[in-house]
Tab-separated table of C-alpha atoms and ligand atoms in Angstrom:
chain	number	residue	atom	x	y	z
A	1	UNK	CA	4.166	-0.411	10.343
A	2	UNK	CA	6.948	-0.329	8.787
A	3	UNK	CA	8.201	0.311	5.053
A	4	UNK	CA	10.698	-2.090	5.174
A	5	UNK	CA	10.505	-5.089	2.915
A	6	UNK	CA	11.762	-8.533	3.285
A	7	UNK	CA	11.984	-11.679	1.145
A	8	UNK	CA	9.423	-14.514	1.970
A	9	UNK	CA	11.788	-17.266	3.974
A	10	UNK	CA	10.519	-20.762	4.451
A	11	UNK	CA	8.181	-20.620	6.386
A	12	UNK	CA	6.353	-19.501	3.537
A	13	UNK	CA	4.592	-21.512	0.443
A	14	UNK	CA	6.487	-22.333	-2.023
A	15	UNK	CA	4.702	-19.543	-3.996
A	16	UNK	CA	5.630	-16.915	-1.715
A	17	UNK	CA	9.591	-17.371	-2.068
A	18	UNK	CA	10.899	-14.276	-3.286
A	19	UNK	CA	8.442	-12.519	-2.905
A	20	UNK	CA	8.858	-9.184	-0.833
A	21	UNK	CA	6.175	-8.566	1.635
A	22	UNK	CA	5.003	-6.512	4.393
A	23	UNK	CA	6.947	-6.460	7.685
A	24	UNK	CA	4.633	-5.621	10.341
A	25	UNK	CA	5.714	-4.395	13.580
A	26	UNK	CA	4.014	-3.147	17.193
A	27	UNK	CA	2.464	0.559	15.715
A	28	UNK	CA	1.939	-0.992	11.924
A	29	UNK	CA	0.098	-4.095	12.804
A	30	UNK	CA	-3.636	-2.592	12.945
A	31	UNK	CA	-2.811	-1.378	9.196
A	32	UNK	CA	-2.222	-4.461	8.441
A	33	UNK	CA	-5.429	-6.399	10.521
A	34	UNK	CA	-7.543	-4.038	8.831
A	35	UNK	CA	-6.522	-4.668	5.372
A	36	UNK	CA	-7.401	-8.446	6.096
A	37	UNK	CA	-10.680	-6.901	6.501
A	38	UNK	CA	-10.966	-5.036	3.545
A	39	UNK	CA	-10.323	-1.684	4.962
A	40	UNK	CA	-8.427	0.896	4.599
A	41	UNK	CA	-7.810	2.733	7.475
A	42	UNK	CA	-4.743	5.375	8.797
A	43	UNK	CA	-3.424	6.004	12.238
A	44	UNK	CA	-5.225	9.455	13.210
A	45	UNK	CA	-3.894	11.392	16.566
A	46	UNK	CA	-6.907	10.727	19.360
A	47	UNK	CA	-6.583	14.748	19.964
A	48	UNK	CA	-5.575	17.130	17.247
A	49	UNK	CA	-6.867	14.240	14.459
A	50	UNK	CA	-3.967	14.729	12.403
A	51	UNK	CA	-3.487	11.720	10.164
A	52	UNK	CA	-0.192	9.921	10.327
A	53	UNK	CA	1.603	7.601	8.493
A	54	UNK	CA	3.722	5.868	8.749
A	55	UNK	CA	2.110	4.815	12.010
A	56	UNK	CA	4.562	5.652	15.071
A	57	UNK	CA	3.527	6.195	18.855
A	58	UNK	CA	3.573	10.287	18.938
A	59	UNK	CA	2.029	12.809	17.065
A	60	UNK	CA	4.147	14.612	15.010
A	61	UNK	CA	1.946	18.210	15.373
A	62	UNK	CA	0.475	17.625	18.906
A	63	UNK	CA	2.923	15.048	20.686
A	64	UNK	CA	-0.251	13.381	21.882
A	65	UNK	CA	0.668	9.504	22.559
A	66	UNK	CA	-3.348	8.621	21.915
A	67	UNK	CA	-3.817	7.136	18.444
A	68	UNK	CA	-7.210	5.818	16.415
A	69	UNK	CA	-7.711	3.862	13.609
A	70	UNK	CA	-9.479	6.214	10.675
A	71	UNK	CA	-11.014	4.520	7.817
A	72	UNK	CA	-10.592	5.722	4.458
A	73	UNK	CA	-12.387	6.120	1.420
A	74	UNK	CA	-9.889	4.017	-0.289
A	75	UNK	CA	-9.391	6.603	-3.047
A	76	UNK	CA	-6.472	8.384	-4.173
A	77	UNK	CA	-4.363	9.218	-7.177
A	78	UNK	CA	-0.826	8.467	-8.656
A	79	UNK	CA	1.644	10.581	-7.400
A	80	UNK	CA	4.150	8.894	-8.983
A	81	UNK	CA	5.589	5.454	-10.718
A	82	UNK	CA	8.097	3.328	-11.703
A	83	UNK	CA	8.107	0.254	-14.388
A	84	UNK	CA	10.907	-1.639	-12.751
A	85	UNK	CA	13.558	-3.217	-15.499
A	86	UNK	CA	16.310	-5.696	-15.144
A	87	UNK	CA	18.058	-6.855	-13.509
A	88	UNK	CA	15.199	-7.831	-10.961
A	89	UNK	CA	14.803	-10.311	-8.197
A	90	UNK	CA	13.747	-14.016	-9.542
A	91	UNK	CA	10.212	-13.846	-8.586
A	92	UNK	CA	9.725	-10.652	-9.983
A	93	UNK	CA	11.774	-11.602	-13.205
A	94	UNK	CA	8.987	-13.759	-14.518
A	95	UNK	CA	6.804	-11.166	-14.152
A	96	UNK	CA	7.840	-8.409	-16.386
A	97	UNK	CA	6.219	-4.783	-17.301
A	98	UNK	CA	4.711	-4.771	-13.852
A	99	UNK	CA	4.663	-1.637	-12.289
A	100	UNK	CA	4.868	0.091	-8.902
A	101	UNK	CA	3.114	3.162	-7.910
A	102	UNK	CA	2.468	5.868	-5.285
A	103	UNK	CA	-0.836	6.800	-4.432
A	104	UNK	CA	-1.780	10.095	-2.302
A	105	UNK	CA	-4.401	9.543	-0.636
A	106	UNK	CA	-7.624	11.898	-1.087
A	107	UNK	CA	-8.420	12.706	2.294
A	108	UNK	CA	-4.738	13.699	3.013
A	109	UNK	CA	-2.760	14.239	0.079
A	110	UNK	CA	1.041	14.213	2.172
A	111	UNK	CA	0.588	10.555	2.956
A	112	UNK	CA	1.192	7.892	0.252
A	113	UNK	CA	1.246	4.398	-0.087
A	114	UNK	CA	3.775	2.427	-2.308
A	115	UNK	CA	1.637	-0.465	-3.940
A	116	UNK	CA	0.935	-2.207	-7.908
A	117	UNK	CA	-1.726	-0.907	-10.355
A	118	UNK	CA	-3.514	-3.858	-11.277
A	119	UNK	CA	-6.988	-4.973	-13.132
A	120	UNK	CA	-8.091	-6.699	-10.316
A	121	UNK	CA	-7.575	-7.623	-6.531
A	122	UNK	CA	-6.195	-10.470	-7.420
A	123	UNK	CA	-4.973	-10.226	-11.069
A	124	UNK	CA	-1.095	-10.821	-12.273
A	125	UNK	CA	1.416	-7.536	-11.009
A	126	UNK	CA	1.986	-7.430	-14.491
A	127	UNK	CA	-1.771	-7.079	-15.305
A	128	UNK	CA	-2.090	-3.491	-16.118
A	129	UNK	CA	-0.462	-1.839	-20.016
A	130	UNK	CA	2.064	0.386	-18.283
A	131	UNK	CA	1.147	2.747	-21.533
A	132	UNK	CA	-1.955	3.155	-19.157
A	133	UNK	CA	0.197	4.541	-16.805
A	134	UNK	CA	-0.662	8.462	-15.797
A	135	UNK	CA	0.452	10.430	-12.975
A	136	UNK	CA	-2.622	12.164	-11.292
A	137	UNK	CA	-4.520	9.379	-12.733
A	138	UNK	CA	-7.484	8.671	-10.153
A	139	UNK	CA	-7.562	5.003	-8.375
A	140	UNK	CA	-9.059	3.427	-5.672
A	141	UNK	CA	-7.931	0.566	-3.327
A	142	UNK	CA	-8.917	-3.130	-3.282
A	143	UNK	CA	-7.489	-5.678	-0.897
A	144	UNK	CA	-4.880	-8.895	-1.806
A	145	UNK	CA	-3.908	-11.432	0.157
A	146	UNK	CA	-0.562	-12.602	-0.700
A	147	UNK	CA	0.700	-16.000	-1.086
A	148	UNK	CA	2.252	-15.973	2.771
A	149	UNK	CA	-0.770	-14.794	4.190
A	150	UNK	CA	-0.499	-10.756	4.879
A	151	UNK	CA	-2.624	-9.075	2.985
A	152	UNK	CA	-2.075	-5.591	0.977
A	153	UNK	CA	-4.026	-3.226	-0.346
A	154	UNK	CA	-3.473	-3.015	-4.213
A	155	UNK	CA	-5.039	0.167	-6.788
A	156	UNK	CA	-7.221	0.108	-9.383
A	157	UNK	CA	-7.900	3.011	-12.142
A	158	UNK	CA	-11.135	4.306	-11.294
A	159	UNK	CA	-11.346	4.883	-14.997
A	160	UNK	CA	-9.992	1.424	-16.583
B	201	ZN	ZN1	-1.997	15.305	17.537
């Protein structure tokens, strides 16, 4: 996978435009297959286990090239945030006071995932007081599929 970002093109619905979504590529794609299923899961190393992200062909401790898919609990807290102001891209625009978060993850706090605190899997960006907004705040991960098709895990507070 890849962090990278870019803005729906047409190929998309009309409700996707603007949007920025996932980019998967070769060693990212089985994050992203298993988020269609509802899981979270986390390149491990096939022989020292150390978790990875994100995903890349080596090992970083070991310099194994064998890789497995680990699932996670799906649990985490903020690490840190951002309420994005203006100016913002259009599709974001009409969407203001949403926010965008980091999450470390519990079984291996050094990897985070950029994502949106929301009420619900499927609830607005914006759906979530950014007064409720806490670092070290406890979430867990639920699963939206986006208007283009990919879908992303998003975070919930585990205390709303
Ligand atoms: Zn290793």
């Amino acid at each position: 996978m890849t962090p990278s970002v870019a803005p729906a093109t047409d190929n998309r619905s009309d409700s996707a435009a603007g949007l920025l979504l996932p980019v998967p590529d070769d060693d990212g794609a089985p994050f992203w297959e298993y988020a269609a299923r509802g899981e979270l899961r986390i390149q491990a190393c096939a022989d020292c286990d150390a978790l990875r992200f994100p995903p890349r062909p080596c090992c970083p401790h070991c310099r194994s090239f064998s890789a497995r898919w680990q699932r996670m609990s799906g649990r985490g807290r903020i690490w840190s945030y951002v309420l994005p102001h203006p100016p913002l891209l259009p599709a974001y625009a009409e969407q203001p006071g949403y926010n965008a978060i980091i999450v470390e993850l519990a079984e291996a706090p050094g990897i985070r995932l950029v994502g949106n605190l929301v009420t619900a899997a499927d609830a607005p960006l914006n759906s979530v007081d950014p007064a409720r907004l806490r670092i070290g705040a406890p979430v867990k991960a639920v699963f939206h599929t986006m208007p283009g098709g990919v879908t992303v895990p998003r975070w919930l507070l585990e205390r709303p």
